[in-house]
Coordinates of C-alpha atoms in Angstrom, one line a residue:
M29 CA -12.6 -14.5 53.4
S30 CA -15.2 -15.2 55.5
H31 CA -16.8 -18.7 56.7
S32 CA -19.5 -17.8 54.7
Q33 CA -17.8 -16.8 51.3
S34 CA -15.7 -20.2 51.7
A35 CA -18.6 -22.3 52.3
L36 CA -20.3 -21.1 48.7
L37 CA -17.2 -21.9 46.9
T38 CA -17.4 -24.9 48.1
Q39 CA -21.0 -25.6 46.8
R40 CA -22.3 -26.6 43.1
R41 CA -25.1 -23.8 43.1
F42 CA -22.6 -21.3 43.2
L43 CA -19.2 -22.6 42.2
P44 CA -19.7 -23.5 38.9
Y45 CA -21.2 -20.0 38.8
F46 CA -18.4 -18.2 40.0
I47 CA -16.0 -19.8 37.5
T48 CA -18.2 -18.9 34.4
Q49 CA -18.2 -15.6 35.7
A50 CA -15.0 -15.0 36.5
L51 CA -13.4 -17.0 32.7
G52 CA -15.9 -14.7 30.8
A53 CA -14.4 -11.4 32.4
F54 CA -11.1 -12.7 32.0
N55 CA -10.9 -13.9 28.2
D56 CA -13.0 -10.3 27.5
N57 CA -9.8 -8.5 28.6
I58 CA -6.8 -10.6 26.7
Y59 CA -8.7 -10.1 23.5
K60 CA -9.8 -6.9 24.1
N61 CA -6.2 -5.8 25.6
V62 CA -4.1 -8.0 23.8
L63 CA -6.0 -6.4 20.4
L64 CA -5.1 -2.7 21.7
I65 CA -1.7 -3.4 22.4
L66 CA -0.9 -5.1 18.9
I67 CA -3.2 -1.8 17.1
A68 CA -0.6 0.3 19.2
F69 CA 2.1 -1.1 17.8
S70 CA 1.5 -2.1 14.3
A71 CA 3.3 -1.7 11.4
P72 CA 3.0 1.7 8.7
G73 CA 0.2 0.4 6.5
T74 CA -1.2 -2.7 8.1
L75 CA -4.0 -0.5 9.5
P76 CA -6.8 1.0 7.5
F77 CA -7.1 4.4 10.0
E78 CA -4.7 5.8 12.3
S79 CA -4.0 3.8 15.5
D80 CA -5.2 6.6 17.9
F81 CA -8.4 6.7 16.4
I82 CA -9.3 3.2 16.2
I83 CA -8.0 2.7 19.9
N84 CA -10.9 5.2 21.1
L85 CA -12.8 3.3 18.1
A86 CA -12.7 0.2 20.2
A87 CA -13.7 1.7 23.1
G88 CA -17.3 2.8 22.0
I89 CA -17.6 -0.5 19.7
F90 CA -17.4 -2.8 23.0
I91 CA -20.0 -0.6 24.9
L92 CA -22.3 0.5 22.0
P93 CA -24.0 -3.2 22.1
F94 CA -24.8 -2.5 26.0
F95 CA -27.4 0.0 24.4
L96 CA -28.1 -1.9 22.2
F97 CA -28.8 -5.1 23.3
S98 CA -29.2 -5.1 27.4
A99 CA -33.1 -4.2 27.6
S100 CA -33.7 -7.4 24.9
A101 CA -31.6 -9.7 26.9
G102 CA -33.4 -8.6 30.1
V103 CA -36.7 -9.6 28.6
L104 CA -34.7 -12.8 28.0
A105 CA -33.2 -13.7 30.7
D106 CA -37.2 -13.0 32.9
S107 CA -38.7 -15.5 30.3
Y108 CA -36.1 -18.2 30.0
D109 CA -33.8 -20.3 32.2
K110 CA -30.9 -18.0 32.9
A111 CA -28.5 -21.1 33.4
S112 CA -29.6 -22.2 30.0
I113 CA -29.0 -18.6 28.6
M114 CA -25.6 -18.6 30.4
R115 CA -24.9 -21.5 28.8
K116 CA -25.9 -20.7 25.2
V117 CA -24.1 -17.1 25.5
K118 CA -20.5 -19.0 26.5
M119 CA -21.2 -21.2 23.5
A120 CA -21.7 -18.0 21.2
E121 CA -18.5 -16.8 22.8
I122 CA -16.3 -20.0 21.8
I123 CA -17.4 -19.5 18.0
I124 CA -16.7 -15.5 18.1
M125 CA -13.3 -16.3 19.9
S126 CA -13.0 -19.0 17.0
M127 CA -13.3 -16.7 14.3
A128 CA -10.8 -14.4 16.2
A129 CA -8.0 -16.8 16.5
V130 CA -8.3 -16.3 12.5
A131 CA -8.3 -12.6 12.6
F132 CA -5.2 -12.7 14.8
V133 CA -3.7 -15.1 12.3
A134 CA -4.2 -13.4 9.6
E135 CA -3.7 -10.1 10.7
N136 CA -6.9 -8.2 10.1
Y137 CA -8.1 -5.5 12.0
T138 CA -11.3 -5.1 10.6
A139 CA -12.6 -8.3 11.4
L140 CA -11.4 -8.1 15.3
L141 CA -13.0 -4.9 15.7
L142 CA -16.2 -6.3 14.6
L143 CA -15.4 -9.3 16.6
L144 CA -15.1 -7.0 19.6
F145 CA -18.4 -5.6 19.0
L146 CA -19.5 -9.0 18.8
M147 CA -17.8 -9.4 22.1
G148 CA -19.4 -6.9 23.6
S149 CA -23.2 -8.4 22.3
Q150 CA -22.3 -11.6 24.1
S151 CA -21.6 -9.3 27.3
A152 CA -24.6 -7.3 27.2
F153 CA -26.7 -10.7 26.9
F154 CA -24.8 -12.3 29.8
G155 CA -25.1 -9.3 32.3
P156 CA -28.9 -9.6 32.9
A157 CA -28.8 -13.4 33.4
K158 CA -25.6 -13.4 35.3
Y159 CA -27.1 -11.2 38.4
A160 CA -30.4 -12.3 38.3
L161 CA -29.8 -16.2 38.9
L162 CA -28.1 -15.0 42.3
P163 CA -30.9 -14.4 44.0
Q164 CA -32.8 -17.7 42.9
H165 CA -29.5 -19.5 44.1
L166 CA -28.7 -17.6 47.3
K167 CA -30.8 -17.1 50.4
K168 CA -31.1 -13.4 51.3
E169 CA -28.2 -13.6 54.2
E170 CA -26.2 -15.0 51.4
L171 CA -26.4 -12.5 48.5
V172 CA -23.9 -10.2 50.1
S173 CA -21.3 -12.9 50.2
G174 CA -21.9 -13.9 46.9
N175 CA -21.8 -10.0 45.5
A176 CA -18.8 -10.1 47.1
L177 CA -17.3 -13.1 45.9
V178 CA -18.6 -11.7 42.3
E179 CA -16.9 -8.3 42.2
T180 CA -13.6 -9.7 44.0
G181 CA -13.4 -12.4 40.7
T182 CA -14.6 -9.9 38.2
F183 CA -12.0 -7.4 38.9
L184 CA -9.2 -10.0 39.8
A185 CA -10.2 -11.4 36.3
I186 CA -9.9 -8.2 35.2
L187 CA -6.7 -7.5 36.7
I188 CA -4.8 -10.9 35.6
G189 CA -6.6 -10.8 31.8
T190 CA -4.9 -7.5 31.7
L191 CA -1.5 -8.2 32.9
L192 CA -1.5 -11.5 31.0
A193 CA -2.4 -9.7 27.5
G194 CA 1.0 -7.1 28.1
I195 CA 2.5 -10.6 28.2
I196 CA 1.1 -12.3 25.5
A197 CA 1.7 -9.4 23.4
D198 CA 5.5 -8.8 24.0
Q199 CA 6.2 -12.4 22.4
P200 CA 7.9 -12.9 19.3
E201 CA 4.6 -15.4 18.5
A202 CA 2.0 -12.9 20.1
R203 CA -1.4 -13.3 17.2
T204 CA -0.5 -17.3 17.9
I205 CA -0.6 -17.6 21.3
A206 CA -3.4 -14.9 21.5
A207 CA -5.6 -17.3 19.2
V208 CA -5.3 -20.2 21.3
A209 CA -5.6 -18.4 24.6
V210 CA -9.3 -16.8 23.6
V211 CA -10.0 -20.3 22.5
S212 CA -8.9 -22.3 25.1
F213 CA -10.5 -19.8 27.9
A214 CA -14.0 -19.6 26.2
V215 CA -14.3 -23.4 25.8
L216 CA -13.3 -23.6 29.8
G217 CA -16.1 -21.0 30.4
Y218 CA -18.6 -23.0 28.6
A219 CA -17.5 -26.1 30.3
S220 CA -17.8 -24.4 33.7
S221 CA -21.1 -23.2 32.9
R222 CA -22.4 -26.6 31.7
Y223 CA -22.4 -27.8 35.5
I224 CA -24.5 -24.5 36.7
P225 CA -28.1 -25.5 38.0
E226 CA -31.5 -24.8 36.6
A227 CA -32.8 -21.2 37.3
K228 CA -36.4 -21.1 35.6
P229 CA -38.1 -17.6 35.3
C230 CA -40.1 -16.4 38.4
G231 CA -43.0 -15.3 36.3
A232 CA -44.6 -15.4 32.9
G233 CA -42.6 -15.2 30.1
Q234 CA -42.7 -12.0 27.9
R235 CA -42.7 -13.0 24.0
F236 CA -39.7 -11.6 22.8
R237 CA -39.3 -8.7 20.0
W238 CA -36.4 -6.8 19.2
Q239 CA -37.4 -3.6 19.6
P240 CA -34.6 -1.3 21.2
I241 CA -35.5 2.2 21.6
R242 CA -39.3 0.9 22.7
Q243 CA -38.0 -2.2 25.1
T244 CA -35.1 -0.1 26.4
R245 CA -37.8 2.7 27.3
K246 CA -40.1 0.3 29.2
T247 CA -36.5 -1.3 31.1
L248 CA -35.5 1.5 32.3
S249 CA -39.2 2.4 33.6
I250 CA -39.3 -1.0 35.4
A251 CA -36.0 0.1 37.3
A252 CA -37.6 3.6 38.4
K253 CA -40.8 1.9 39.8
D254 CA -39.3 1.4 43.3
K255 CA -37.3 4.7 44.2
V256 CA -34.4 2.6 46.5
V257 CA -34.1 0.0 43.4
L258 CA -33.6 3.6 41.4
Q259 CA -30.6 5.1 43.8
C260 CA -29.0 1.7 43.8
V261 CA -28.9 1.4 40.0
L262 CA -27.8 5.0 39.7
G263 CA -25.3 4.5 42.9
I264 CA -24.1 1.6 40.9
S265 CA -23.4 3.3 37.8
W266 CA -21.7 6.5 39.6
F267 CA -19.2 3.6 40.3
W268 CA -18.5 2.9 37.4
F269 CA -18.0 6.5 36.2
L270 CA -15.7 7.2 39.1
G271 CA -13.8 3.5 38.2
A272 CA -13.9 5.0 34.2
S273 CA -12.5 8.1 35.1
Y274 CA -9.6 7.0 37.6
L275 CA -8.3 3.8 34.9
T276 CA -8.3 6.1 32.5
Q277 CA -6.0 8.6 33.7
F278 CA -3.6 5.6 34.8
P279 CA -1.1 5.6 32.0
N280 CA -0.2 9.5 31.9
F281 CA -0.9 9.8 35.9
A282 CA 2.5 7.3 36.1
K283 CA 4.3 8.8 33.6
L284 CA 3.8 12.6 34.2
Y285 CA 3.7 12.6 37.9
L286 CA 4.7 9.6 39.3
G287 CA 7.6 9.3 37.4
G288 CA 7.0 5.4 35.8
N289 CA 6.9 3.7 32.8
A290 CA 4.7 1.3 31.1
A291 CA 5.3 -1.3 33.8
S292 CA 4.4 1.5 36.4
V293 CA 0.8 1.8 34.8
S294 CA 0.1 -1.9 35.9
V295 CA 1.5 -1.2 39.6
L296 CA -1.4 1.0 40.1
L297 CA -4.1 -1.0 38.2
T298 CA -3.1 -3.8 40.2
L299 CA -3.3 -1.6 43.9
F300 CA -6.5 -0.7 42.8
S301 CA -8.3 -4.0 41.5
I302 CA -6.5 -5.7 45.1
G303 CA -8.4 -2.7 47.1
I304 CA -11.7 -3.5 45.5
A305 CA -11.0 -7.2 46.1
I306 CA -10.4 -6.7 49.6
G307 CA -13.1 -4.4 49.9
S308 CA -15.6 -6.6 48.4
L309 CA -14.3 -9.4 50.7
L310 CA -14.7 -6.8 53.9
C311 CA -18.2 -6.0 53.3
D312 CA -19.8 -9.7 54.5
R313 CA -18.1 -9.1 57.6
L314 CA -18.7 -5.5 58.2
S315 CA -22.5 -5.8 56.9
G316 CA -22.7 -8.7 59.5
H317 CA -23.7 -11.4 56.7
R318 CA -26.8 -9.7 55.6
I319 CA -27.9 -6.9 53.0
E320 CA -27.1 -3.5 54.9
P321 CA -27.1 -0.3 53.3
G322 CA -25.4 1.2 56.0
I323 CA -22.0 0.8 54.7
V324 CA -22.6 2.2 51.7
P325 CA -22.1 5.6 53.0
L326 CA -19.0 4.1 55.0
G327 CA -17.7 3.2 50.9
S328 CA -18.4 6.6 49.6
L329 CA -16.8 8.5 52.3
G330 CA -13.6 7.0 51.5
I331 CA -13.6 7.6 47.9
T332 CA -13.7 10.9 48.9
L333 CA -11.1 11.0 51.6
F334 CA -8.1 8.7 49.3
G335 CA -9.6 10.2 46.2
A336 CA -9.0 13.6 47.0
D337 CA -6.0 12.7 49.1
L338 CA -4.4 11.5 45.4
M339 CA -4.2 14.7 44.7
F340 CA -1.7 15.8 47.9
A341 CA -0.1 13.2 47.9
T342 CA 1.5 13.1 44.4
P343 CA 5.0 14.6 44.8
D344 CA 5.0 18.5 43.5
I345 CA 8.0 16.6 41.2
A346 CA 8.0 13.2 39.7
P347 CA 10.5 11.0 41.2
I348 CA 12.8 9.4 38.5
S349 CA 12.7 5.3 38.6
D350 CA 14.9 3.3 35.8
S351 CA 13.2 0.5 36.5
L352 CA 10.0 -1.4 38.3
W353 CA 11.5 -2.2 41.7
A354 CA 13.1 1.4 41.7
F355 CA 9.4 3.3 41.1
L356 CA 8.0 0.8 44.0
A357 CA 10.8 1.7 46.3
Q358 CA 10.2 5.4 45.8
P359 CA 9.2 7.1 49.5
D360 CA 8.0 10.0 48.0
L361 CA 5.1 7.5 46.2
I362 CA 4.5 5.1 49.4
R363 CA 1.4 7.7 50.1
V364 CA 0.3 7.3 46.5
F365 CA -0.2 3.7 46.4
F366 CA -1.7 3.8 49.8
S367 CA -4.4 5.9 49.1
L368 CA -5.4 3.7 45.5
T369 CA -5.4 1.1 47.6
M370 CA -7.6 2.2 50.0
L371 CA -9.7 4.0 47.3
G372 CA -10.5 0.3 46.1
V373 CA -10.9 -1.0 49.5
S374 CA -13.4 1.9 49.1
G375 CA -15.2 1.4 46.4
G376 CA -15.8 -2.4 47.4
I377 CA -17.3 -1.5 50.1
Y378 CA -19.1 0.8 48.0
I379 CA -20.6 -1.3 45.4
V380 CA -21.4 -4.8 46.9
P381 CA -24.1 -3.8 49.1
L382 CA -25.8 -1.8 46.6
Y383 CA -25.9 -5.0 43.7
A384 CA -27.2 -6.7 47.0
M385 CA -29.8 -4.4 47.4
M386 CA -31.2 -4.0 44.0
Q387 CA -31.1 -7.7 43.7
N388 CA -33.3 -8.7 46.8
R389 CA -35.6 -5.3 45.7
A390 CA -36.6 -6.0 42.5
E391 CA -39.3 -8.3 41.8
P392 CA -38.6 -11.7 41.4
S393 CA -39.8 -11.4 37.5
E394 CA -38.5 -8.3 36.4
R395 CA -35.3 -8.8 38.1
A396 CA -32.9 -9.5 34.9
Q397 CA -34.8 -6.2 33.4
V398 CA -33.8 -4.2 36.3
I399 CA -30.5 -4.9 36.4
A400 CA -30.5 -4.5 32.2
A401 CA -31.6 -1.2 32.9
N402 CA -28.2 -1.2 35.6
N403 CA -26.3 -2.5 32.7
I404 CA -28.1 0.7 30.2
W405 CA -27.5 3.1 33.0
N406 CA -23.6 2.0 33.4
A407 CA -23.3 2.1 30.0
I408 CA -24.1 6.2 30.0
F409 CA -22.3 7.1 32.9
M410 CA -18.5 5.7 31.6
V411 CA -19.7 7.7 28.5
I412 CA -20.4 10.8 30.3
S413 CA -17.0 10.2 32.3
A414 CA -15.2 9.7 28.8
V415 CA -16.6 13.7 28.2
T416 CA -16.1 14.9 31.3
A417 CA -12.1 13.9 31.1
I418 CA -12.1 15.4 27.5
V419 CA -13.9 19.0 29.5
F420 CA -11.9 19.0 32.4
L421 CA -8.3 18.0 31.2
S422 CA -8.3 19.1 27.5
V423 CA -10.6 22.4 27.5
L424 CA -10.0 23.3 31.1
S425 CA -6.7 22.0 31.2
L426 CA -6.9 20.9 35.0
S427 CA -3.8 18.6 35.8
I428 CA -4.9 14.6 36.8
P429 CA -4.2 15.2 40.5
Q430 CA -6.5 18.0 40.1
F431 CA -9.0 15.9 38.8
F432 CA -9.1 13.7 41.0
L433 CA -10.0 16.2 43.5
F434 CA -12.4 17.6 41.3
L435 CA -13.9 13.9 40.8
A436 CA -14.2 13.3 45.2
G437 CA -15.5 16.8 45.4
L438 CA -18.3 15.8 43.0
N439 CA -18.6 12.5 44.5
L440 CA -19.7 13.8 47.8
L441 CA -22.1 16.1 45.9
V442 CA -23.8 13.3 44.1
L443 CA -23.9 10.8 47.1
G444 CA -25.6 13.6 49.2
Y445 CA -28.3 14.2 46.6
I446 CA -28.7 10.3 46.3
Y447 CA -28.9 9.8 50.4
L448 CA -31.3 12.6 50.4
Q449 CA -33.5 11.0 47.5
A450 CA -33.2 7.2 49.5
P451 CA -32.4 8.3 53.5
D452 CA -32.5 5.0 54.2
F453 CA -28.7 4.7 53.5
F454 CA -28.4 7.4 55.9
W455 CA -29.9 6.4 58.7
R456 CA -28.8 3.3 58.4
F457 CA -25.0 4.4 58.0
I458 CA -25.9 6.0 61.7
I459 CA -27.6 2.9 63.1
W460 CA -23.8 0.9 62.2
I461 CA -21.3 3.7 63.3
V462 CA -23.6 3.8 66.7
S463 CA -23.6 -0.2 67.0
H464 CA -19.7 -0.6 66.1
T465 CA -18.2 2.2 67.5
L466 CA -20.0 3.2 70.9
Y467 CA -20.6 -0.3 72.1
R468 CA -19.5 -4.0 71.7
V469 CA -22.3 -5.5 70.3
S470 CA -23.4 -9.8 70.0
H471 CA -25.6 -11.5 69.5
Q472 CA -27.4 -14.9 70.8
Q473 CA -30.6 -16.5 69.5
L474 CA -31.4 -14.2 66.8
E475 CA -32.8 -17.0 64.8
N476 CA -36.0 -16.6 66.9
I477 CA -36.9 -13.7 65.1
P478 CA -38.6 -15.2 61.8
K479 CA -37.2 -14.1 58.3
Q480 CA -40.7 -13.2 57.1
G481 CA -44.2 -12.3 58.3
G482 CA -45.4 -9.8 61.0
A483 CA -44.0 -10.0 64.6
L484 CA -44.1 -8.1 67.7
I485 CA -40.5 -7.9 69.5
V486 CA -40.9 -6.9 73.0
C487 CA -37.7 -5.6 74.7
N488 CA -36.7 -3.8 78.6
H489 CA -35.6 -0.6 78.0
V490 CA -32.4 0.4 79.2
S491 CA -30.8 3.6 77.1
Y492 CA -31.4 6.6 74.2
M493 CA -29.7 3.5 72.3
D494 CA -31.4 0.8 72.5
A495 CA -33.7 0.8 69.6
L496 CA -30.5 1.8 67.3
L497 CA -29.1 -1.4 69.1
L498 CA -32.2 -3.2 67.8
A499 CA -32.1 -1.9 64.8
G500 CA -28.5 -2.5 63.7
A501 CA -28.8 -6.5 65.1
C502 CA -32.1 -7.6 63.4
P503 CA -31.4 -8.6 60.4
R504 CA -35.3 -7.1 59.1
P505 CA -36.5 -3.4 59.8
I506 CA -38.1 -2.5 62.6
R507 CA -41.3 0.1 63.6
F508 CA -40.7 1.0 67.0
I509 CA -43.5 2.6 69.1
M510 CA -42.1 5.5 70.8
D511 CA -43.4 8.4 73.2
E512 CA -44.8 11.0 71.3
D513 CA -43.2 13.6 73.5
I514 CA -39.2 12.1 72.5
F515 CA -40.6 12.0 68.7
K516 CA -41.2 15.3 68.1
L517 CA -37.7 16.6 69.3
P518 CA -36.1 18.8 66.1
L519 CA -33.7 16.0 65.9
I520 CA -35.6 12.8 66.7
K521 CA -38.6 13.5 64.7
T522 CA -36.4 13.6 61.3
F523 CA -35.3 10.1 62.6
C524 CA -37.9 9.3 63.5
S525 CA -39.7 9.5 60.5
A526 CA -37.7 8.2 58.3
C527 CA -37.6 5.4 60.0
K528 CA -41.2 5.1 60.1
V529 CA -41.5 5.1 64.1
I530 CA -45.0 5.4 65.4
P531 CA -45.7 7.9 68.0
I532 CA -48.0 7.3 70.8
A533 CA -49.3 10.0 73.3
A534 CA -50.1 7.4 77.0
K535 CA -52.2 10.0 78.2
D536 CA -54.4 10.4 75.2
R537 CA -56.7 7.8 74.0
R538 CA -57.3 9.1 70.6
S539 CA -53.4 8.7 70.3
I540 CA -53.5 5.5 71.5
Q541 CA -56.5 4.0 69.5
K542 CA -54.4 5.2 66.6
A543 CA -51.2 3.6 67.3
F544 CA -52.4 0.3 68.1
E545 CA -54.6 0.8 64.6
E546 CA -51.0 1.2 62.7
V547 CA -49.6 -1.3 65.1
E548 CA -52.4 -4.4 63.9
Y549 CA -52.4 -3.0 60.1
Y550 CA -48.4 -3.1 60.1
L551 CA -48.0 -6.4 61.5
S552 CA -50.9 -7.4 59.7
Q553 CA -48.6 -6.2 56.3
G554 CA -45.9 -8.8 57.8
E555 CA -43.7 -6.0 59.4
L556 CA -41.9 -6.3 62.7
V557 CA -42.7 -3.8 65.5
C558 CA -41.2 -3.4 68.7
I559 CA -42.7 -2.1 72.0
F560 CA -40.7 -1.2 75.1
P561 CA -43.7 -1.6 76.9
E562 CA -42.2 0.0 80.3
G563 CA -42.7 3.3 78.4
K564 CA -39.8 5.0 80.0
L565 CA -35.8 3.6 80.7
T566 CA -35.6 2.1 83.9
H567 CA -34.1 3.8 86.5
D568 CA -32.5 1.3 88.6
G569 CA -31.8 -1.3 85.7
E570 CA -34.1 -3.8 86.4
V571 CA -37.2 -4.7 83.9
G572 CA -40.2 -2.4 85.1
P573 CA -43.6 -2.9 84.8
F574 CA -45.4 -3.4 81.6
M575 CA -47.8 -1.1 80.4
R576 CA -51.4 -2.4 79.6
G577 CA -50.9 -1.8 76.3
V578 CA -49.1 -4.9 75.3
D579 CA -52.0 -6.9 76.3
L580 CA -54.2 -4.9 74.3
I581 CA -51.8 -5.3 71.2
L582 CA -51.9 -8.8 72.0
K583 CA -55.6 -9.2 72.0
R584 CA -56.3 -7.2 68.4
S585 CA -53.0 -9.4 66.0
P586 CA -52.6 -12.9 66.1
S587 CA -49.0 -12.2 64.9
P588 CA -46.5 -14.6 67.3
V589 CA -44.7 -12.6 69.8
I590 CA -40.7 -12.0 70.4
P591 CA -39.5 -11.6 73.5
M592 CA -35.8 -10.1 73.7
A593 CA -33.4 -8.6 76.3
L594 CA -30.5 -6.1 76.3
Q595 CA -27.8 -7.1 78.3
G596 CA -25.1 -5.2 79.1
L597 CA -26.3 -1.5 78.8
W598 CA -26.6 -0.5 82.6
G599 CA -24.4 1.9 83.7
S600 CA -23.0 3.2 80.0
Y601 CA -23.6 6.5 79.1
F602 CA -27.0 7.2 78.0
S603 CA -28.7 4.8 80.4
R604 CA -29.8 6.5 84.0
E605 CA -27.6 4.9 86.6
G606 CA -26.5 7.3 89.4
G607 CA -29.2 9.8 88.1
K608 CA -30.1 11.9 84.3
A609 CA -28.7 9.9 81.3
L610 CA -25.8 12.0 79.7
L611 CA -25.0 14.5 82.5
K612 CA -23.0 12.2 85.4
W613 CA -19.6 11.2 84.7
P614 CA -18.1 8.5 85.0
K615 CA -20.0 6.5 82.4
R616 CA -18.8 3.7 80.5
F617 CA -18.0 4.0 76.7
W618 CA -17.7 1.0 74.4
S619 CA -19.6 -1.5 76.7
R620 CA -19.6 -5.0 75.9
V621 CA -23.5 -5.2 74.9
T622 CA -25.4 -8.6 74.6
I623 CA -28.8 -8.9 72.8
V624 CA -30.7 -12.2 72.9
A625 CA -34.0 -13.4 71.4
G626 CA -36.2 -15.2 73.2
A627 CA -38.3 -18.4 71.5
P628 CA -41.8 -16.8 70.1
V629 CA -44.6 -16.9 71.8
N630 CA -48.1 -17.2 70.5
A631 CA -49.8 -14.2 70.9
Q632 CA -52.9 -16.1 71.6
S633 CA -51.4 -17.7 74.7
A634 CA -49.2 -14.2 75.7
N635 CA -50.2 -11.6 78.8
S636 CA -47.4 -8.9 79.8
A637 CA -47.1 -10.6 83.3
A638 CA -46.2 -13.8 80.9
L639 CA -43.7 -11.8 79.1
R640 CA -42.2 -9.8 81.8
E641 CA -41.0 -12.9 83.1
T642 CA -39.3 -14.0 79.9
V643 CA -37.4 -10.7 79.4
I644 CA -36.0 -10.8 83.0
A645 CA -35.3 -14.8 81.9
L646 CA -33.5 -13.6 79.1
R647 CA -31.5 -10.4 80.8
G648 CA -29.8 -13.1 82.8
E649 CA -28.0 -11.9 85.8
S650 CA -25.2 -9.0 83.7
R651 CA -27.3 -5.5 83.0

């Protein structure tokens, strides 16, 4: 756990919220799983229908409210104080669980199923307020940490709640214990919600009307307005499709292919859940404590690799295990356990940045409705997951390991489509790979880069990797000014177009004029623009003469100027030490690079000569 995550868990603006949402997931799973186990092992004649039918019916009953109420819940969360809504929902949980306690003791399964619908309804109203509240209580740079903790808490709560449900259901007085447990945890959840600070609506409130079909269409259209937000929503929903697909198959996978018993299913669930918790916590470190879409492809690639390996790691003949410890000690299953855990880790790395991006990119006044749309899509994808499993396992007669391989391949195709629709994910992945594999990058004084508003970055130019390293270090997107000849190179052009580079032809006055007009416009729109004023790579590692273009930009725009320097790149493989870059050996890989940002300079008092001296000073002795 990172320092920023530990710090959040000590603060009132996050800790009561974290406890409340974790207790909610925990109690949902105790109630749902105790009910399903009691139904499965009920005495003949006590159920109105066959147990298999009721178990499948229960799954549908719990998910139905997300279709009926999510859109309305989003409108409410955008129109009223989100903390107040969470408290009201938790109070409703106490009432529902009190009725469930009576139904448990009376063995009234019809009532318990109806109350399961109410629990699903409670969850549908809780979700939009829960996720929309985070950006109001956390800073932008804390969103990844906050979401990582939420996902960790949620999956561990699901795991512990499921395991505890099995223990409760196995007791002689299971119904009484379950009745006391669900009410107690509901009361604890409400108590913790009392300490959540207020989160007032961010825009003008909407008049609430329950029109599920009309409001659902409107809610889905709100999420579709921003292409990146929509791709985040679809990406998150795809995660729940995969999660539901894997979790549903665990019982038969453990029994038929791993030689396990009922307790072995809990082992698989534990490994998967702990993996997701580890992956979620890793996100903060991998992303550099910021919203980094570049690690989403890393997670999706891991899902494909380790999901596919579940098939290849499955033994041809199921081993025989007469106890849980014998199951855990089976040498033939070590690779299965490892791949399953890493599948969870990859899922955690994949999902957390998507939640953070969705929350950050959504309009504050519509954020809860975007999250409501996400919940609707999640429910749709989970239903599709159930249908897909029936088709491939029952109709087409695939084995479960073959189904896992199919899911891995389908994951690659679906995410390839998403990245084509929103190429920012792919290019940020390339930037992340470069800045975390070829170099050892450290940062100094990057807090000098303004968190919002336009600014011109002026930096020395040492290697062909400079733009990638700066883009990977800067907490905000940067538009780079690039020589048109390099911009037009086949592969480079695709990358530059995706990254919205500004091309410039140094000998064409019209091109220069157009480029500077674009720079002026983007600065006025509050964006960061970077220029390498030397115009070309240095041939000796020194800061060369600055182009006249810097002075022209300074005259045209009042935005502040941020001098920056790259240290340690001279002599690396992509620099020109000893001749042309890339051609001479030996060149240094995995160079230690330091990126330094100087104090902002007022454009009106700045000039290229003074900026050059500042960059030289920032560069220091190391090149």
